[in-house]
mmCIF file of C-alpha atoms in Angstrom:
data_model
loop_
_atom_site.group_PDB
_atom_site.id
_atom_site.type_symbol
_atom_site.label_atom_id
_atom_site.label_comp_id
_atom_site.label_asym_id
_atom_site.label_seq_id
_atom_site.Cartn_x
_atom_site.Cartn_y
_atom_site.Cartn_z
ATOM 1 C CA MET A 25 13.664 -27.803 -29.809
ATOM 2 C CA TRP A 26 10.044 -29.197 -30.718
ATOM 3 C CA CYS A 27 7.052 -26.872 -29.761
ATOM 4 C CA LEU A 28 4.002 -28.140 -28.166
ATOM 5 C CA TYR A 29 1.380 -25.644 -29.781
ATOM 6 C CA LYS A 30 -2.365 -26.159 -30.229
ATOM 7 C CA GLU A 31 -3.630 -29.575 -32.248
ATOM 8 C CA VAL A 32 0.433 -30.376 -31.900
ATOM 9 C CA GLN A 33 0.206 -31.428 -28.198
ATOM 10 C CA GLY A 34 -2.758 -33.207 -28.430
ATOM 11 C CA TYR A 35 -0.129 -36.146 -30.000
ATOM 12 C CA TYR A 36 2.401 -35.821 -27.404
ATOM 13 C CA ASP A 37 -0.233 -36.305 -24.799
ATOM 14 C CA ALA A 38 -2.266 -39.017 -26.973
ATOM 15 C CA GLY A 39 1.260 -41.127 -27.079
ATOM 16 C CA MET A 40 3.669 -39.851 -29.918
ATOM 17 C CA THR A 41 7.503 -40.750 -28.459
ATOM 18 C CA VAL A 42 10.072 -37.895 -28.309
ATOM 19 C CA PRO A 43 13.588 -38.566 -28.721
ATOM 20 C CA GLU A 44 15.466 -37.352 -25.637
ATOM 21 C CA ASP A 45 17.874 -35.611 -26.713
ATOM 22 C CA ILE A 46 14.710 -32.652 -27.545
ATOM 23 C CA THR A 47 13.870 -30.087 -25.989
ATOM 24 C CA LEU A 48 10.230 -29.434 -25.466
ATOM 25 C CA LEU A 49 8.183 -26.483 -25.637
ATOM 26 C CA PHE A 50 4.979 -26.092 -24.659
ATOM 27 C CA ALA A 51 2.851 -23.619 -25.104
ATOM 28 C CA ASP A 52 -0.076 -21.282 -24.141
ATOM 29 C CA ASP A 53 -3.267 -20.456 -26.053
ATOM 30 C CA ASN A 54 -3.331 -18.145 -27.645
ATOM 31 C CA TRP A 55 -4.619 -16.412 -24.556
ATOM 32 C CA GLY A 56 -2.429 -16.200 -21.796
ATOM 33 C CA ASN A 57 -3.476 -19.791 -20.510
ATOM 34 C CA ILE A 58 -0.985 -22.045 -19.967
ATOM 35 C CA ARG A 59 -2.688 -25.501 -20.976
ATOM 36 C CA ARG A 60 -0.008 -27.792 -19.124
ATOM 37 C CA ALA A 61 3.762 -27.626 -18.342
ATOM 38 C CA ALA A 62 6.371 -30.061 -18.087
ATOM 39 C CA LEU A 63 5.572 -33.132 -15.855
ATOM 40 C CA THR A 64 8.303 -34.255 -12.961
ATOM 41 C CA ASN A 65 9.647 -36.565 -15.888
ATOM 42 C CA GLU A 66 9.782 -35.221 -18.528
ATOM 43 C CA THR A 67 11.954 -32.941 -16.759
ATOM 44 C CA SER A 68 15.013 -34.758 -15.969
ATOM 45 C CA ARG A 69 15.028 -35.105 -19.956
ATOM 46 C CA SER A 70 18.845 -34.640 -21.478
ATOM 47 C CA GLY A 71 16.887 -32.466 -23.675
ATOM 48 C CA GLY A 72 14.734 -30.449 -20.462
ATOM 49 C CA SER A 73 11.922 -28.966 -20.956
ATOM 50 C CA GLY A 74 10.394 -25.143 -21.586
ATOM 51 C CA ILE A 75 7.325 -22.796 -21.883
ATOM 52 C CA TYR A 76 6.288 -20.458 -24.788
ATOM 53 C CA TYR A 77 4.492 -17.358 -23.399
ATOM 54 C CA HIS A 78 2.557 -15.153 -25.468
ATOM 55 C CA PHE A 79 2.625 -11.555 -23.382
ATOM 56 C CA ASP A 80 1.163 -10.243 -26.515
ATOM 57 C CA TYR A 81 -0.564 -11.998 -29.651
ATOM 58 C CA VAL A 82 -0.812 -9.814 -33.053
ATOM 59 C CA GLY A 83 -2.475 -11.757 -35.531
ATOM 60 C CA ASP A 84 -6.245 -12.809 -36.782
ATOM 61 C CA PRO A 85 -8.540 -13.671 -34.949
ATOM 62 C CA MET A 86 -7.918 -10.469 -32.099
ATOM 63 C CA ASP A 87 -5.049 -8.190 -31.686
ATOM 64 C CA TYR A 88 -4.053 -7.804 -27.946
ATOM 65 C CA LYS A 89 -1.219 -5.946 -25.785
ATOM 66 C CA TRP A 90 -0.767 -6.240 -22.645
ATOM 67 C CA ILE A 91 -0.766 -2.956 -21.634
ATOM 68 C CA ASN A 92 -2.246 -3.278 -17.988
ATOM 69 C CA THR A 93 1.329 -5.060 -16.436
ATOM 70 C CA ILE A 94 3.605 -3.998 -14.128
ATOM 71 C CA GLN A 95 6.855 -5.315 -13.746
ATOM 72 C CA LEU A 96 8.232 -7.792 -10.916
ATOM 73 C CA SER A 97 10.441 -6.136 -8.562
ATOM 74 C CA LYS A 98 13.663 -7.887 -7.473
ATOM 75 C CA THR A 99 13.246 -9.783 -3.819
#
């Protein structure tokens, strides 16, 4: 697994090659905004892909907790 956070995603977007059996884990920007999701050709990799999302964030420069959320109902 390779987590593409902050500057590391920049290396990948600039053309850094990754072996097919490595899972690409795209991350948010630490503020809850998804920076990028896998493209069609990236979802068919043998390693697959995923998204890492900060549901709450504890650390510098700012801490935040998601206290105003609701649970999604099953439909």
